[in-house]
Amino acid sequence: MNALPAVRRRVRASPAPREGRAAAARSAAAPDDYHDAMRGPAGEPSRRRLATLGALAASVLLLSGCQGSPLELVPVPSEPGRPVTTTPPISVSFAPLRGTMIEAPLGHPALGVKIDNHEAARPQIALNRSDIVFEELVEGGITRYLAVWHSDVPEEVGPVRSIRPMDPDIAAPFGGIIAYSGGQEHFVGMMMATELVNLVFDYDDSGLFHRADDRPGPHDVILAAQEAVARYSELAPPPVQFAYGSADPLAAPALAATPTSSFDLAFSDARFPGWEWDAAASAWLRWQEGEPDLEASGERVRATNVVTLRVGIDWSFGEVPRTVMVGSGEAWVSAGGRTAHGTWSKDAPGSPIVLTADDGSRLRLAPGNTWVELVPNEGSVTFHP
């Protein structure tokens, strides 16, 4: 018997987040050296004593965000024996998916959404407000995105499309919510087996989805993103995914970084995006198939970091390629107009991606938004000085 009615009941039976899912999301933690070192006893904020408050941006952000937990900075004597004037400690919080300093911890869950990248789906809505975007190969040689919003959740995002078999492995480390239009029964079952709250347009009566009148179907499904996050606000915020370096956007991601003006990626003959460094914007600007890539606001799609991973493709699902996410491979981190080479690894479906430099140290990103390009081993990656 077709299993979709059962899946439908499961979605409709979950108008509010389950404690089991929230607990599972709260228990997730990134294997990040800074995160492990800075995390205090349960329920306590992490603390770090710095020599001067002026070293805040240069020193604190050499460390990755601590799941949004506040960090108290307390001044210490500059000379031994010299008294210190007592001042209230400064509490600093970090956005876990950007590594940027924020005024207060972000207590809401992350929202992952499967985003269409068909020509008829462009321009997409609010990609520049996302924290992390993954680009993946799908059937026909085209690509789709799995975008994650947490630091800045827009009112609407889209167009929303169906999931593919690698999406559970991409989305699981973030916890929280995953939204998509539907998918093959087996793929939907794989996503339902994660601890994520699933919002599915094809068999959902939540009112969170609608079809846009000004877009052609099936590239017209839009999600009320802010409302979705508010409805499941009791879910835990996401754990840290990457390590971050200096607050200076022009800082190299590693000592052995190479100046890079632009780079070209080829997923297939049908999809060959690229990025060019814009020093004035302190960002990488994206193009697709030789044309500037714009989002619905009219702005050029941009990123502080572009992480390029060489990945294997599993063809056991017939014509639907599955990006192999659990494993390891070659990696590049592009930030500040420079690129560092290294490797990536992911130990389990629910584990974050770990980036390691060629010298064995952690590859660190610049604080800001990130695109992760999952380029097949059969594709190509070309950097230009």
mmCIF file of C-alpha atoms in Angstrom:
data_model
loop_
_atom_site.group_PDB
_atom_site.id
_atom_site.type_symbol
_atom_site.label_atom_id
_atom_site.label_comp_id
_atom_site.label_asym_id
_atom_site.label_seq_id
_atom_site.Cartn_x
_atom_site.Cartn_y
_atom_site.Cartn_z
ATOM 1 C CA MET A 1 0.000 0.000 0.000
ATOM 2 C CA ASN A 2 1.243 3.493 -0.767
ATOM 3 C CA ALA A 3 2.919 4.966 2.329
ATOM 4 C CA LEU A 4 2.200 8.613 1.605
ATOM 5 C CA PRO A 5 -1.089 8.739 3.572
ATOM 6 C CA ALA A 6 0.847 7.630 6.657
ATOM 7 C CA VAL A 7 3.425 10.344 6.099
ATOM 8 C CA ARG A 8 0.620 12.822 5.669
ATOM 9 C CA ARG A 9 -0.880 11.882 8.993
ATOM 10 C CA ARG A 10 2.463 12.257 10.614
ATOM 11 C CA VAL A 11 2.893 15.821 9.363
ATOM 12 C CA ARG A 12 -0.622 16.855 10.309
ATOM 13 C CA ALA A 13 -0.307 15.294 13.724
ATOM 14 C CA SER A 14 2.600 17.568 14.585
ATOM 15 C CA PRO A 15 1.202 21.126 14.862
ATOM 16 C CA ALA A 16 3.747 21.853 17.581
ATOM 17 C CA PRO A 17 7.338 20.600 18.018
ATOM 18 C CA ARG A 18 7.747 17.332 19.862
ATOM 19 C CA GLU A 19 9.930 17.220 22.963
ATOM 20 C CA GLY A 20 11.780 14.261 21.525
ATOM 21 C CA ARG A 21 12.801 16.246 18.471
ATOM 22 C CA ALA A 22 13.751 19.267 20.528
ATOM 23 C CA ALA A 23 15.807 17.140 22.906
ATOM 24 C CA ALA A 24 17.579 15.489 20.019
ATOM 25 C CA ALA A 25 18.331 18.847 18.436
ATOM 26 C CA ARG A 26 19.652 20.175 21.740
ATOM 27 C CA SER A 27 21.951 17.212 22.154
ATOM 28 C CA ALA A 28 23.629 17.816 18.778
ATOM 29 C CA ALA A 29 27.041 19.475 18.976
ATOM 30 C CA ALA A 30 29.679 20.289 16.403
ATOM 31 C CA PRO A 31 33.090 18.667 16.954
ATOM 32 C CA ASP A 32 34.718 22.074 16.889
ATOM 33 C CA ASP A 33 37.897 22.671 18.865
ATOM 34 C CA TYR A 34 36.807 26.107 20.018
ATOM 35 C CA HIS A 35 33.296 24.950 20.801
ATOM 36 C CA ASP A 36 34.630 22.110 22.986
ATOM 37 C CA ALA A 37 37.182 24.310 24.704
ATOM 38 C CA MET A 38 34.846 27.196 25.419
ATOM 39 C CA ARG A 39 31.740 25.304 26.510
ATOM 40 C CA GLY A 40 31.264 25.545 30.274
ATOM 41 C CA PRO A 41 29.065 23.439 32.581
ATOM 42 C CA ALA A 42 25.520 22.867 31.405
ATOM 43 C CA GLY A 43 23.489 26.041 31.406
ATOM 44 C CA GLU A 44 26.483 28.340 32.017
ATOM 45 C CA PRO A 45 27.819 30.821 29.454
ATOM 46 C CA SER A 46 31.371 30.350 28.223
ATOM 47 C CA ARG A 47 33.986 32.804 29.496
ATOM 48 C CA ARG A 48 37.341 34.051 28.226
ATOM 49 C CA ARG A 49 39.620 36.576 29.870
ATOM 50 C CA LEU A 50 41.327 38.835 27.386
ATOM 51 C CA ALA A 51 44.241 41.154 28.019
ATOM 52 C CA THR A 52 42.398 44.139 26.576
ATOM 53 C CA LEU A 53 38.934 44.785 25.238
ATOM 54 C CA GLY A 54 40.521 46.173 22.079
ATOM 55 C CA ALA A 55 41.541 42.628 21.114
ATOM 56 C CA LEU A 56 37.913 41.564 20.881
ATOM 57 C CA ALA A 57 37.452 41.416 17.090
ATOM 58 C CA ALA A 58 40.934 40.113 16.351
ATOM 59 C CA SER A 59 41.047 37.460 19.081
ATOM 60 C CA VAL A 60 37.559 36.339 19.893
ATOM 61 C CA LEU A 61 36.625 35.755 16.251
ATOM 62 C CA LEU A 62 39.701 33.632 15.737
ATOM 63 C CA LEU A 63 37.460 31.200 17.519
ATOM 64 C CA SER A 64 34.216 29.775 16.236
ATOM 65 C CA GLY A 65 30.826 30.797 17.635
ATOM 66 C CA CYS A 66 29.705 29.036 20.765
ATOM 67 C CA GLN A 67 26.168 28.012 19.746
ATOM 68 C CA GLY A 68 25.074 31.598 20.282
ATOM 69 C CA SER A 69 26.054 31.445 23.965
ATOM 70 C CA PRO A 70 27.125 34.726 25.561
ATOM 71 C CA LEU A 71 30.839 35.224 26.146
ATOM 72 C CA GLU A 72 31.797 37.592 28.993
ATOM 73 C CA LEU A 73 34.942 39.667 28.477
ATOM 74 C CA VAL A 74 36.547 40.892 31.711
ATOM 75 C CA PRO A 75 39.576 43.258 31.674
ATOM 76 C CA VAL A 76 42.730 42.113 33.472
ATOM 77 C CA PRO A 77 45.738 44.140 34.677
ATOM 78 C CA SER A 78 48.156 45.196 31.939
ATOM 79 C CA GLU A 79 51.023 45.071 34.486
ATOM 80 C CA PRO A 80 51.506 42.685 37.437
ATOM 81 C CA GLY A 81 50.353 44.171 40.723
ATOM 82 C CA ARG A 82 48.569 47.093 39.121
ATOM 83 C CA PRO A 83 44.956 47.429 40.350
ATOM 84 C CA VAL A 84 42.108 47.188 37.908
ATOM 85 C CA THR A 85 39.097 49.460 37.979
ATOM 86 C CA THR A 86 36.024 47.296 38.403
ATOM 87 C CA THR A 87 33.703 47.535 35.404
ATOM 88 C CA PRO A 88 30.718 45.414 34.434
ATOM 89 C CA PRO A 89 31.691 42.511 32.158
ATOM 90 C CA ILE A 90 30.802 42.790 28.486
ATOM 91 C CA SER A 91 28.609 39.951 27.265
ATOM 92 C CA VAL A 92 29.212 38.916 23.657
ATOM 93 C CA SER A 93 27.173 36.380 21.696
ATOM 94 C CA PHE A 94 27.889 34.741 18.376
ATOM 95 C CA ALA A 95 25.628 33.648 15.544
ATOM 96 C CA PRO A 96 26.328 29.899 15.341
ATOM 97 C CA LEU A 97 25.950 29.647 11.555
ATOM 98 C CA ARG A 98 27.830 32.856 10.701
ATOM 99 C CA GLY A 99 30.395 33.375 13.450
ATOM 100 C CA THR A 100 29.402 37.041 13.691
ATOM 101 C CA MET A 101 28.937 38.907 16.962
ATOM 102 C CA ILE A 102 25.326 39.600 17.921
ATOM 103 C CA GLU A 103 23.634 41.450 20.770
ATOM 104 C CA ALA A 104 21.920 38.432 22.315
ATOM 105 C CA PRO A 105 21.840 34.665 21.767
ATOM 106 C CA LEU A 106 19.508 33.410 19.046
ATOM 107 C CA GLY A 107 17.117 31.011 20.743
ATOM 108 C CA HIS A 108 15.060 29.867 17.747
ATOM 109 C CA PRO A 109 15.710 26.855 15.480
ATOM 110 C CA ALA A 110 17.317 26.826 12.061
ATOM 111 C CA LEU A 111 15.094 26.559 8.992
ATOM 112 C CA GLY A 112 16.373 24.487 6.080
ATOM 113 C CA VAL A 113 14.511 24.795 2.770
ATOM 114 C CA LYS A 114 14.963 22.967 -0.540
ATOM 115 C CA ILE A 115 15.218 25.751 -3.128
ATOM 116 C CA ASP A 116 14.625 25.434 -6.868
ATOM 117 C CA ASN A 117 17.381 26.482 -9.294
ATOM 118 C CA HIS A 118 15.642 25.830 -12.602
ATOM 119 C CA GLU A 119 15.840 28.786 -15.006
ATOM 120 C CA ALA A 120 12.084 29.319 -14.533
ATOM 121 C CA ALA A 121 12.576 29.499 -10.761
ATOM 122 C CA ARG A 122 14.955 32.445 -10.881
ATOM 123 C CA PRO A 123 15.290 34.870 -9.266
ATOM 124 C CA GLN A 124 15.014 33.129 -5.913
ATOM 125 C CA ILE A 125 13.765 34.885 -2.796
ATOM 126 C CA ALA A 126 16.091 35.988 0.048
ATOM 127 C CA LEU A 127 19.139 33.830 -0.705
ATOM 128 C CA ASN A 128 21.401 36.648 0.473
ATOM 129 C CA ARG A 129 19.768 36.538 3.904
ATOM 130 C CA SER A 130 20.560 32.863 4.407
ATOM 131 C CA ASP A 131 23.415 31.676 6.611
ATOM 132 C CA ILE A 132 24.545 28.676 4.550
ATOM 133 C CA VAL A 133 23.546 27.457 1.071
ATOM 134 C CA PHE A 134 24.495 24.051 -0.351
ATOM 135 C CA GLU A 135 24.443 23.583 -4.134
ATOM 136 C CA GLU A 136 23.997 19.978 -5.278
ATOM 137 C CA LEU A 137 23.709 18.087 -8.553
ATOM 138 C CA VAL A 138 20.307 16.578 -9.400
ATOM 139 C CA GLU A 139 18.992 14.659 -12.407
ATOM 140 C CA GLY A 140 19.359 16.171 -15.853
ATOM 141 C CA GLY A 141 22.650 17.821 -14.915
ATOM 142 C CA ILE A 142 20.984 20.803 -13.209
ATOM 143 C CA THR A 143 21.410 21.844 -9.586
ATOM 144 C CA ARG A 144 19.233 22.665 -6.604
ATOM 145 C CA TYR A 145 19.957 24.365 -3.309
ATOM 146 C CA LEU A 146 19.433 23.464 0.301
ATOM 147 C CA ALA A 147 19.487 26.831 2.069
ATOM 148 C CA VAL A 148 19.532 27.359 5.835
ATOM 149 C CA TRP A 149 18.227 30.485 7.568
ATOM 150 C CA HIS A 150 18.825 31.267 11.239
ATOM 151 C CA SER A 151 20.558 34.618 11.867
ATOM 152 C CA ASP A 152 18.145 36.539 9.635
ATOM 153 C CA VAL A 153 14.864 34.790 8.834
ATOM 154 C CA PRO A 154 12.901 36.562 6.057
ATOM 155 C CA GLU A 155 9.140 36.716 5.782
ATOM 156 C CA GLU A 156 9.101 34.421 2.730
ATOM 157 C CA VAL A 157 11.551 32.165 0.890
ATOM 158 C CA GLY A 158 11.356 30.130 -2.286
ATOM 159 C CA PRO A 159 10.613 28.746 -4.765
ATOM 160 C CA VAL A 160 10.460 25.502 -2.780
ATOM 161 C CA ARG A 161 11.055 22.190 -4.559
ATOM 162 C CA SER A 162 11.301 18.482 -3.776
ATOM 163 C CA ILE A 163 14.072 16.724 -1.893
ATOM 164 C CA ARG A 164 16.739 14.334 -3.125
ATOM 165 C CA PRO A 165 18.456 11.400 -1.370
ATOM 166 C CA MET A 166 21.470 13.391 -0.090
ATOM 167 C CA ASP A 167 19.349 16.068 1.590
ATOM 168 C CA PRO A 168 18.860 14.240 4.929
ATOM 169 C CA ASP A 169 22.653 14.044 5.338
ATOM 170 C CA ILE A 170 22.994 17.757 4.543
ATOM 171 C CA ALA A 171 20.143 18.993 6.744
ATOM 172 C CA ALA A 172 20.437 16.713 9.792
ATOM 173 C CA PRO A 173 23.406 18.471 11.489
ATOM 174 C CA PHE A 174 21.450 21.731 11.783
ATOM 175 C CA GLY A 175 18.477 20.299 13.675
ATOM 176 C CA GLY A 176 15.268 22.319 13.671
ATOM 177 C CA ILE A 177 13.009 22.439 10.605
ATOM 178 C CA ILE A 178 13.251 21.229 7.012
ATOM 179 C CA ALA A 179 10.753 22.402 4.378
ATOM 180 C CA TYR A 180 10.276 20.997 0.871
ATOM 181 C CA SER A 181 7.524 20.530 -1.681
ATOM 182 C CA GLY A 182 7.592 16.717 -1.737
ATOM 183 C CA GLY A 183 9.670 14.018 -3.376
ATOM 184 C CA GLN A 184 9.810 10.336 -4.144
ATOM 185 C CA GLU A 185 8.254 8.269 -1.382
ATOM 186 C CA HIS A 186 11.592 6.701 -0.453
ATOM 187 C CA PHE A 187 13.345 10.066 -0.218
ATOM 188 C CA VAL A 188 10.566 11.540 1.917
ATOM 189 C CA GLY A 189 10.834 8.526 4.209
ATOM 190 C CA MET A 190 14.569 9.111 4.573
ATOM 191 C CA MET A 191 13.979 12.713 5.638
ATOM 192 C CA MET A 192 11.156 11.738 7.982
ATOM 193 C CA ALA A 193 13.577 9.347 9.697
ATOM 194 C CA THR A 194 15.735 12.284 10.858
ATOM 195 C CA GLU A 195 15.016 14.287 14.012
ATOM 196 C CA LEU A 196 13.962 17.297 11.938
ATOM 197 C CA VAL A 197 10.437 18.696 11.863
ATOM 198 C CA ASN A 198 9.280 18.094 8.274
ATOM 199 C CA LEU A 199 7.079 20.658 6.503
ATOM 200 C CA VAL A 200 5.899 19.185 3.193
ATOM 201 C CA PHE A 201 3.794 21.137 0.709
ATOM 202 C CA ASP A 202 2.328 18.102 -1.095
ATOM 203 C CA TYR A 203 0.505 16.811 1.979
ATOM 204 C CA ASP A 204 0.445 19.663 4.451
ATOM 205 C CA ASP A 205 -2.494 21.682 5.735
ATOM 206 C CA SER A 206 -0.533 24.095 7.932
ATOM 207 C CA GLY A 207 -1.125 27.134 5.730
ATOM 208 C CA LEU A 208 2.609 27.862 5.674
ATOM 209 C CA PHE A 209 2.895 27.318 1.903
ATOM 210 C CA HIS A 210 1.234 29.097 -1.004
ATOM 211 C CA ARG A 211 1.624 29.319 -4.778
ATOM 212 C CA ALA A 212 2.795 32.663 -6.155
ATOM 213 C CA ASP A 213 0.608 34.136 -8.895
ATOM 214 C CA ASP A 214 3.567 35.711 -10.701
ATOM 215 C CA ARG A 215 5.616 32.503 -11.111
ATOM 216 C CA PRO A 216 5.006 29.508 -13.404
ATOM 217 C CA GLY A 217 4.284 26.130 -11.851
ATOM 218 C CA PRO A 218 5.816 24.037 -10.463
ATOM 219 C CA HIS A 219 8.363 26.760 -9.692
ATOM 220 C CA ASP A 220 5.881 28.806 -7.666
ATOM 221 C CA VAL A 221 5.731 27.294 -4.153
ATOM 222 C CA ILE A 222 6.579 29.871 -1.471
ATOM 223 C CA LEU A 223 7.104 29.270 2.268
ATOM 224 C CA ALA A 224 6.163 31.683 5.069
ATOM 225 C CA ALA A 225 9.578 31.376 6.720
ATOM 226 C CA GLN A 226 9.142 33.633 9.750
ATOM 227 C CA GLU A 227 5.825 32.033 10.612
ATOM 228 C CA ALA A 228 7.323 28.554 10.299
ATOM 229 C CA VAL A 229 10.127 29.380 12.729
ATOM 230 C CA ALA A 230 7.712 31.066 15.151
ATOM 231 C CA ARG A 231 5.435 28.027 15.119
ATOM 232 C CA TYR A 232 8.312 25.773 16.201
ATOM 233 C CA SER A 233 10.168 28.289 18.372
ATOM 234 C CA GLU A 234 10.664 25.775 21.199
ATOM 235 C CA LEU A 235 13.123 23.773 19.124
ATOM 236 C CA ALA A 236 16.789 24.262 19.979
ATOM 237 C CA PRO A 237 19.039 26.575 17.966
ATOM 238 C CA PRO A 238 21.548 24.913 15.643
ATOM 239 C CA PRO A 239 25.029 23.896 16.753
ATOM 240 C CA VAL A 240 28.121 25.464 15.235
ATOM 241 C CA GLN A 241 28.973 24.002 11.811
ATOM 242 C CA PHE A 242 32.314 25.627 10.900
ATOM 243 C CA ALA A 243 35.292 27.249 12.629
ATOM 244 C CA TYR A 244 35.715 30.981 12.031
ATOM 245 C CA GLY A 245 38.760 33.214 11.891
ATOM 246 C CA SER A 246 39.394 36.949 11.998
ATOM 247 C CA ALA A 247 36.590 39.491 11.869
ATOM 248 C CA ASP A 248 38.487 41.167 9.026
ATOM 249 C CA PRO A 249 36.693 40.069 5.808
ATOM 250 C CA LEU A 250 39.975 40.457 3.918
ATOM 251 C CA ALA A 251 41.798 38.033 6.207
ATOM 252 C CA ALA A 252 43.008 34.852 4.545
ATOM 253 C CA PRO A 253 41.231 31.641 5.545
ATOM 254 C CA ALA A 254 44.647 30.086 6.241
ATOM 255 C CA LEU A 255 48.310 31.090 6.100
ATOM 256 C CA ALA A 256 48.840 29.135 2.878
ATOM 257 C CA ALA A 257 46.112 30.985 0.968
ATOM 258 C CA THR A 258 46.488 31.973 -2.677
ATOM 259 C CA PRO A 259 45.206 35.280 -4.133
ATOM 260 C CA THR A 260 42.077 34.560 -6.167
ATOM 261 C CA SER A 261 40.203 36.968 -8.420
ATOM 262 C CA SER A 262 37.567 34.463 -9.552
ATOM 263 C CA PHE A 263 36.884 30.763 -9.950
ATOM 264 C CA ASP A 264 34.781 28.566 -12.207
ATOM 265 C CA LEU A 265 32.881 25.415 -11.250
ATOM 266 C CA ALA A 266 31.362 22.798 -13.526
ATOM 267 C CA PHE A 267 28.726 20.448 -12.113
ATOM 268 C CA SER A 268 27.805 19.281 -15.611
ATOM 269 C CA ASP A 269 27.480 20.603 -19.153
ATOM 270 C CA ALA A 270 24.244 22.295 -18.033
ATOM 271 C CA ARG A 271 25.462 23.939 -14.823
ATOM 272 C CA PHE A 272 28.694 25.904 -14.595
ATOM 273 C CA PRO A 273 28.443 28.627 -11.947
ATOM 274 C CA GLY A 274 31.299 30.831 -10.816
ATOM 275 C CA TRP A 275 32.323 33.480 -8.312
ATOM 276 C CA GLU A 276 34.327 36.706 -8.623
ATOM 277 C CA TRP A 277 35.856 38.723 -5.809
ATOM 278 C CA ASP A 278 34.500 42.252 -5.322
ATOM 279 C CA ALA A 279 36.869 44.142 -3.041
ATOM 280 C CA ALA A 280 34.475 47.081 -2.664
ATOM 281 C CA ALA A 281 31.724 44.774 -1.409
ATOM 282 C CA SER A 282 34.158 42.517 0.495
ATOM 283 C CA ALA A 283 32.243 39.587 -0.961
ATOM 284 C CA TRP A 284 32.214 36.954 -3.676
ATOM 285 C CA LEU A 285 29.640 37.707 -6.382
ATOM 286 C CA ARG A 286 28.027 34.795 -8.175
ATOM 287 C CA TRP A 287 27.204 34.103 -11.800
ATOM 288 C CA GLN A 288 25.449 31.187 -13.472
ATOM 289 C CA GLU A 289 26.128 30.022 -17.002
ATOM 290 C CA GLY A 290 28.031 33.226 -17.727
ATOM 291 C CA GLU A 291 25.359 35.644 -16.471
ATOM 292 C CA PRO A 292 25.217 37.580 -13.175
ATOM 293 C CA ASP A 293 23.122 35.633 -10.671
ATOM 294 C CA LEU A 294 20.454 37.873 -9.138
ATOM 295 C CA GLU A 295 17.966 37.256 -6.363
ATOM 296 C CA ALA A 296 14.408 38.604 -6.256
ATOM 297 C CA SER A 297 15.506 41.830 -4.542
ATOM 298 C CA GLY A 298 17.568 42.665 -7.634
ATOM 299 C CA GLU A 299 20.835 42.247 -5.743
ATOM 300 C CA ARG A 300 23.644 40.059 -7.011
ATOM 301 C CA VAL A 301 23.877 36.781 -5.099
ATOM 302 C CA ARG A 302 26.895 37.118 -2.817
ATOM 303 C CA ALA A 303 28.822 35.274 -0.132
ATOM 304 C CA THR A 304 31.506 36.044 2.428
ATOM 305 C CA ASN A 305 32.817 32.486 2.087
ATOM 306 C CA VAL A 306 32.621 29.934 -0.687
ATOM 307 C CA VAL A 307 33.542 26.398 0.377
ATOM 308 C CA THR A 308 34.124 24.117 -2.603
ATOM 309 C CA LEU A 309 34.094 20.356 -1.976
ATOM 310 C CA ARG A 310 34.903 17.584 -4.442
ATOM 311 C CA VAL A 311 32.342 14.829 -3.846
ATOM 312 C CA GLY A 312 31.512 11.377 -5.088
ATOM 313 C CA ILE A 313 28.177 10.567 -6.728
ATOM 314 C CA ASP A 314 26.145 7.448 -5.920
ATOM 315 C CA TRP A 315 24.005 6.312 -8.885
ATOM 316 C CA SER A 316 22.193 3.502 -7.068
ATOM 317 C CA PHE A 317 18.917 5.483 -7.269
ATOM 318 C CA GLY A 318 18.813 5.255 -11.052
ATOM 319 C CA GLU A 319 18.739 8.606 -12.811
ATOM 320 C CA VAL A 320 18.723 10.513 -9.512
ATOM 321 C CA PRO A 321 22.308 11.235 -8.379
ATOM 322 C CA ARG A 322 23.059 11.078 -4.681
ATOM 323 C CA THR A 323 25.938 13.249 -3.487
ATOM 324 C CA VAL A 324 28.023 11.176 -1.060
ATOM 325 C CA MET A 325 28.146 13.333 2.066
ATOM 326 C CA VAL A 326 29.607 10.865 4.578
ATOM 327 C CA GLY A 327 33.265 10.473 3.731
ATOM 328 C CA SER A 328 36.095 12.820 2.771
ATOM 329 C CA GLY A 329 37.640 14.613 -0.173
ATOM 330 C CA GLU A 330 39.426 17.658 -1.512
ATOM 331 C CA ALA A 331 38.315 21.104 -0.313
ATOM 332 C CA TRP A 332 38.956 24.793 -0.910
ATOM 333 C CA VAL A 333 37.926 27.719 1.300
ATOM 334 C CA SER A 334 37.670 31.056 -0.525
ATOM 335 C CA ALA A 335 37.424 34.204 1.609
ATOM 336 C CA GLY A 336 38.765 37.730 1.382
ATOM 337 C CA GLY A 337 39.943 37.339 -2.206
ATOM 338 C CA ARG A 338 42.118 34.356 -1.364
ATOM 339 C CA THR A 339 41.733 30.592 -1.389
ATOM 340 C CA ALA A 340 43.167 27.922 0.909
ATOM 341 C CA HIS A 341 43.398 24.246 -0.009
ATOM 342 C CA GLY A 342 42.688 21.314 2.263
ATOM 343 C CA THR A 343 40.363 18.380 2.821
ATOM 344 C CA TRP A 344 36.828 17.881 4.081
ATOM 345 C CA SER A 345 35.440 15.039 6.166
ATOM 346 C CA LYS A 346 32.071 14.059 7.590
ATOM 347 C CA ASP A 347 31.873 11.086 9.942
ATOM 348 C CA ALA A 348 28.125 10.427 10.075
ATOM 349 C CA PRO A 349 24.855 11.757 8.603
ATOM 350 C CA GLY A 350 24.234 13.927 11.664
ATOM 351 C CA SER A 351 27.806 15.220 11.936
ATOM 352 C CA PRO A 352 28.933 18.591 10.561
ATOM 353 C CA ILE A 353 31.533 18.926 7.827
ATOM 354 C CA VAL A 354 35.081 19.373 9.167
ATOM 355 C CA LEU A 355 37.545 21.386 7.061
ATOM 356 C CA THR A 356 41.262 20.690 7.518
ATOM 357 C CA ALA A 357 44.154 22.639 5.980
ATOM 358 C CA ASP A 358 47.042 20.906 4.252
ATOM 359 C CA ASP A 359 49.205 21.467 7.346
ATOM 360 C CA GLY A 360 46.674 19.664 9.560
ATOM 361 C CA SER A 361 45.181 22.769 11.179
ATOM 362 C CA ARG A 362 41.531 23.736 11.030
ATOM 363 C CA LEU A 363 40.473 25.720 7.964
ATOM 364 C CA ARG A 364 38.654 28.777 9.289
ATOM 365 C CA LEU A 365 36.030 30.871 7.544
ATOM 366 C CA ALA A 366 35.558 34.627 7.757
ATOM 367 C CA PRO A 367 32.502 35.576 9.841
ATOM 368 C CA GLY A 368 29.561 35.910 7.466
ATOM 369 C CA ASN A 369 27.361 33.884 5.131
ATOM 370 C CA THR A 370 28.666 30.811 3.314
ATOM 371 C CA TRP A 371 27.954 28.878 0.121
ATOM 372 C CA VAL A 372 29.019 25.238 -0.055
ATOM 373 C CA GLU A 373 29.547 24.028 -3.623
ATOM 374 C CA LEU A 374 29.267 20.212 -3.829
ATOM 375 C CA VAL A 375 31.106 19.694 -7.120
ATOM 376 C CA PRO A 376 31.184 16.105 -8.431
ATOM 377 C CA ASN A 377 34.594 14.489 -8.849
ATOM 378 C CA GLU A 378 33.770 14.245 -12.553
ATOM 379 C CA GLY A 379 33.237 18.013 -12.695
ATOM 380 C CA SER A 380 35.879 20.722 -12.610
ATOM 381 C CA VAL A 381 37.162 23.480 -10.325
ATOM 382 C CA THR A 382 39.366 26.253 -11.770
ATOM 383 C CA PHE A 383 40.819 29.151 -9.763
ATOM 384 C CA HIS A 384 42.153 32.350 -11.347
ATOM 385 C CA PRO A 385 44.799 34.554 -9.647
#
